[in-house]
């Protein structure tokens, strides 16, 4: 598609997602990573846990990352990362949806991201004839509804965005209600 203007929107990280899991002490559901791991050796077997803290009572709990694995089964640099509480490893595991499923908790991405645009708000409802290509990039894998990105990026209401999508003015690679976490491009055409 031939476009007159291009824009870049970036989903930036504000914080790690909240870990939603009931606290054994106070039953509060919200936890945050403490930034630490616990590694326990039992003979030639290792257990590795990511430590999380309750937001209400500050109790520390564990999330199993590896249980009863052979020492040789964990790469040396990964094991050193666990032993040294590597912040990048904490970040990666705190956002790992697979670990969340295995450990029976969910991730709450609310407040973990913001949308940064290099595009001043244009009156898309008006009659701006120029077409626009918008590239959306993700710094973190937060699952965000396409509709929410459009309302935040264009400064429009949900009904206005839906109307523009229905009329074909906004062309999307995914449905409006889909959750995305990977880069994509959308197009806005003139009236």
CSV table of C-alpha atoms in Angstrom, one decimal:
chain,number,residue,atom,x,y,z
A,1,UNK,CA,0.0,0.0,0.0
A,2,UNK,CA,1.3,3.4,-0.9
A,3,UNK,CA,1.4,5.7,2.1
A,4,UNK,CA,2.1,9.4,2.5
A,5,UNK,CA,3.2,9.3,6.1
A,6,UNK,CA,4.8,6.8,8.4
A,7,UNK,CA,4.7,6.5,12.2
A,8,UNK,CA,6.3,4.3,14.8
A,9,UNK,CA,4.4,3.2,18.0
A,10,UNK,CA,6.4,1.4,20.7
A,11,UNK,CA,5.0,-0.6,23.6
A,12,UNK,CA,7.5,0.3,26.3
A,13,UNK,CA,8.1,-1.5,29.5
A,14,UNK,CA,7.2,0.4,32.7
A,15,UNK,CA,7.4,-2.5,35.1
A,16,UNK,CA,7.3,-6.3,35.3
A,17,UNK,CA,3.8,-7.8,35.2
A,18,UNK,CA,2.2,-8.6,38.5
A,19,UNK,CA,2.1,-12.3,39.4
A,20,UNK,CA,-1.5,-13.2,40.4
A,21,UNK,CA,-1.4,-16.1,42.9
A,22,UNK,CA,-2.9,-16.3,46.4
A,23,UNK,CA,-0.5,-15.6,49.3
A,24,UNK,CA,-0.4,-18.5,51.7
A,25,UNK,CA,-0.4,-16.1,54.7
A,26,UNK,CA,-2.9,-13.3,53.9
A,27,UNK,CA,-4.6,-14.6,50.7
A,28,UNK,CA,-3.8,-11.4,48.8
A,29,UNK,CA,-3.5,-12.2,45.1
A,30,UNK,CA,-0.8,-9.8,44.0
A,31,UNK,CA,3.0,-10.6,44.0
A,32,UNK,CA,6.1,-9.1,42.5
A,33,UNK,CA,9.4,-10.7,41.7
A,34,UNK,CA,12.0,-10.1,44.4
A,35,UNK,CA,14.8,-10.2,41.9
A,36,UNK,CA,16.3,-13.4,43.5
A,37,UNK,CA,16.4,-17.1,42.9
A,38,UNK,CA,17.0,-19.9,45.3
A,39,UNK,CA,19.1,-22.8,44.2
A,40,UNK,CA,19.1,-26.0,46.3
A,41,UNK,CA,21.3,-29.0,45.6
A,42,UNK,CA,20.3,-32.5,46.8
A,43,UNK,CA,23.1,-34.8,45.7
A,44,UNK,CA,23.3,-34.5,41.9
A,45,UNK,CA,19.8,-33.0,41.6
A,46,UNK,CA,18.9,-29.3,41.7
A,47,UNK,CA,15.8,-27.3,42.5
A,48,UNK,CA,15.6,-23.7,41.3
A,49,UNK,CA,12.9,-21.3,42.4
A,50,UNK,CA,12.2,-17.7,41.5
A,51,UNK,CA,11.3,-15.8,44.7
A,52,UNK,CA,8.2,-13.5,44.8
A,53,UNK,CA,6.9,-11.2,47.4
A,54,UNK,CA,3.3,-10.6,48.5
A,55,UNK,CA,2.3,-6.9,47.9
A,56,UNK,CA,0.2,-6.9,51.1
A,57,UNK,CA,2.2,-8.8,53.7
A,58,UNK,CA,5.6,-9.0,52.0
A,59,UNK,CA,5.8,-12.7,52.6
A,60,UNK,CA,8.3,-14.4,50.3
A,61,UNK,CA,7.0,-17.4,48.3
A,62,UNK,CA,8.7,-19.6,45.7
A,63,UNK,CA,7.8,-20.4,42.1
A,64,UNK,CA,9.5,-23.6,40.8
A,65,UNK,CA,11.6,-23.0,37.7
A,66,UNK,CA,13.4,-26.4,37.8
A,67,UNK,CA,12.6,-29.3,40.1
A,68,UNK,CA,14.8,-32.3,40.7
A,69,UNK,CA,16.9,-31.9,37.5
A,70,UNK,CA,20.4,-33.2,37.0
A,71,UNK,CA,23.1,-30.6,37.6
A,72,UNK,CA,24.5,-31.3,34.1
A,73,UNK,CA,21.0,-30.7,32.5
A,74,UNK,CA,21.3,-26.9,33.2
A,75,UNK,CA,23.8,-25.0,31.1
A,76,UNK,CA,26.6,-23.5,33.1
A,77,UNK,CA,25.9,-19.9,32.2
A,78,UNK,CA,22.2,-20.4,33.1
A,79,UNK,CA,23.1,-21.9,36.4
A,80,UNK,CA,25.5,-19.0,37.1
A,81,UNK,CA,22.6,-16.6,36.3
A,82,UNK,CA,20.4,-18.4,38.9
A,83,UNK,CA,23.2,-18.3,41.5
A,84,UNK,CA,24.0,-14.7,40.8
A,85,UNK,CA,20.4,-13.5,40.7
A,86,UNK,CA,20.9,-12.2,37.1
A,87,UNK,CA,18.3,-9.3,36.6
A,88,UNK,CA,17.9,-10.2,32.9
A,89,UNK,CA,17.0,-13.8,33.8
A,90,UNK,CA,14.5,-12.6,36.5
A,91,UNK,CA,12.9,-10.3,33.9
A,92,UNK,CA,12.7,-13.1,31.3
A,93,UNK,CA,11.2,-15.6,33.7
A,94,UNK,CA,8.8,-13.1,35.3
A,95,UNK,CA,7.2,-12.6,31.8
A,96,UNK,CA,7.3,-16.3,30.8
A,97,UNK,CA,3.7,-17.3,30.1
A,98,UNK,CA,4.8,-21.0,29.9
A,99,UNK,CA,6.2,-20.9,33.5
A,100,UNK,CA,3.0,-19.2,34.6
A,101,UNK,CA,0.9,-22.0,33.2
A,102,UNK,CA,3.1,-24.7,34.7
A,103,UNK,CA,3.2,-23.0,38.1
A,104,UNK,CA,-0.6,-22.2,38.1
A,105,UNK,CA,-0.5,-18.5,38.3
A,106,UNK,CA,-1.4,-15.7,35.8
A,107,UNK,CA,0.3,-12.5,34.8
A,108,UNK,CA,-1.5,-9.1,35.1
A,109,UNK,CA,0.0,-6.7,32.6
A,110,UNK,CA,-2.0,-3.7,33.8
A,111,UNK,CA,0.4,-0.9,34.6
A,112,UNK,CA,3.4,-2.8,33.0
A,113,UNK,CA,3.4,-0.9,29.7
A,114,UNK,CA,2.8,2.4,28.0
A,115,UNK,CA,2.4,3.3,24.3
A,116,UNK,CA,4.9,5.8,23.0
A,117,UNK,CA,4.1,7.4,19.6
A,118,UNK,CA,6.1,9.6,17.4
A,119,UNK,CA,2.8,10.7,15.8
A,120,UNK,CA,1.0,13.8,16.9
A,121,UNK,CA,-2.7,13.2,17.2
A,122,UNK,CA,-4.3,13.8,13.8
A,123,UNK,CA,-8.0,14.4,13.4
A,124,UNK,CA,-8.7,11.1,11.7
A,125,UNK,CA,-12.4,11.7,11.9
A,126,UNK,CA,-12.0,14.9,10.0
A,127,UNK,CA,-10.9,14.8,6.4
A,128,UNK,CA,-7.2,14.4,6.4
A,129,UNK,CA,-6.6,13.0,2.9
A,130,UNK,CA,-3.1,11.6,3.5
A,131,UNK,CA,-2.7,7.9,4.1
A,132,UNK,CA,-0.7,6.7,7.1
A,133,UNK,CA,1.3,3.6,7.8
A,134,UNK,CA,1.8,2.8,11.5
A,135,UNK,CA,4.4,0.2,12.7
A,136,UNK,CA,3.8,-1.1,16.2
A,137,UNK,CA,6.8,-2.5,18.0
A,138,UNK,CA,6.8,-4.4,21.3
A,139,UNK,CA,9.6,-4.1,23.8
A,140,UNK,CA,7.9,-6.6,26.0
A,141,UNK,CA,5.5,-9.5,25.3
A,142,UNK,CA,2.5,-7.9,26.9
A,143,UNK,CA,-0.7,-9.2,25.4
A,144,UNK,CA,-2.7,-6.1,24.4
A,145,UNK,CA,-6.0,-5.9,22.5
A,146,UNK,CA,-5.6,-4.2,19.1
A,147,UNK,CA,-8.5,-1.9,19.9
A,148,UNK,CA,-6.8,-0.7,23.1
A,149,UNK,CA,-3.6,0.2,21.1
A,150,UNK,CA,-5.6,2.1,18.6
A,151,UNK,CA,-7.6,4.1,21.1
A,152,UNK,CA,-4.4,5.0,23.0
A,153,UNK,CA,-2.4,5.7,19.8
A,154,UNK,CA,-5.0,7.8,18.0
A,155,UNK,CA,-6.7,9.3,21.0
A,156,UNK,CA,-10.1,8.2,19.8
A,157,UNK,CA,-13.0,6.5,21.5
A,158,UNK,CA,-13.7,2.8,21.1
A,159,UNK,CA,-16.8,3.5,19.0
A,160,UNK,CA,-14.8,5.9,16.7
A,161,UNK,CA,-12.1,3.3,16.2
A,162,UNK,CA,-14.6,0.5,15.5
A,163,UNK,CA,-16.4,2.7,13.0
A,164,UNK,CA,-13.1,3.5,11.1
A,165,UNK,CA,-12.2,-0.2,11.1
A,166,UNK,CA,-15.7,-1.2,9.9
A,167,UNK,CA,-15.6,1.4,7.1
A,168,UNK,CA,-12.2,0.3,5.9
A,169,UNK,CA,-10.3,3.5,6.9
A,170,UNK,CA,-8.1,1.5,9.3
A,171,UNK,CA,-6.8,-1.7,7.9
A,172,UNK,CA,-5.5,-4.3,10.4
A,173,UNK,CA,-3.6,-7.6,10.1
A,174,UNK,CA,-5.5,-9.0,13.1
A,175,UNK,CA,-9.1,-8.6,14.3
A,176,UNK,CA,-9.9,-5.6,16.5
A,177,UNK,CA,-10.5,-7.8,19.6
A,178,UNK,CA,-7.4,-9.9,19.2
A,179,UNK,CA,-4.6,-9.7,21.7
A,180,UNK,CA,-1.2,-9.1,20.2
A,181,UNK,CA,2.3,-9.3,21.6
A,182,UNK,CA,4.4,-9.1,18.5
A,183,UNK,CA,5.2,-6.3,16.0
A,184,UNK,CA,2.7,-5.5,13.3
A,185,UNK,CA,1.8,-2.8,10.8
A,186,UNK,CA,-1.5,-1.1,10.2
A,187,UNK,CA,-2.7,1.3,7.6
A,188,UNK,CA,-5.0,4.3,7.7
A,189,UNK,CA,-6.5,5.6,4.5
A,190,UNK,CA,-8.0,9.0,3.7
A,191,UNK,CA,-11.8,9.4,3.6
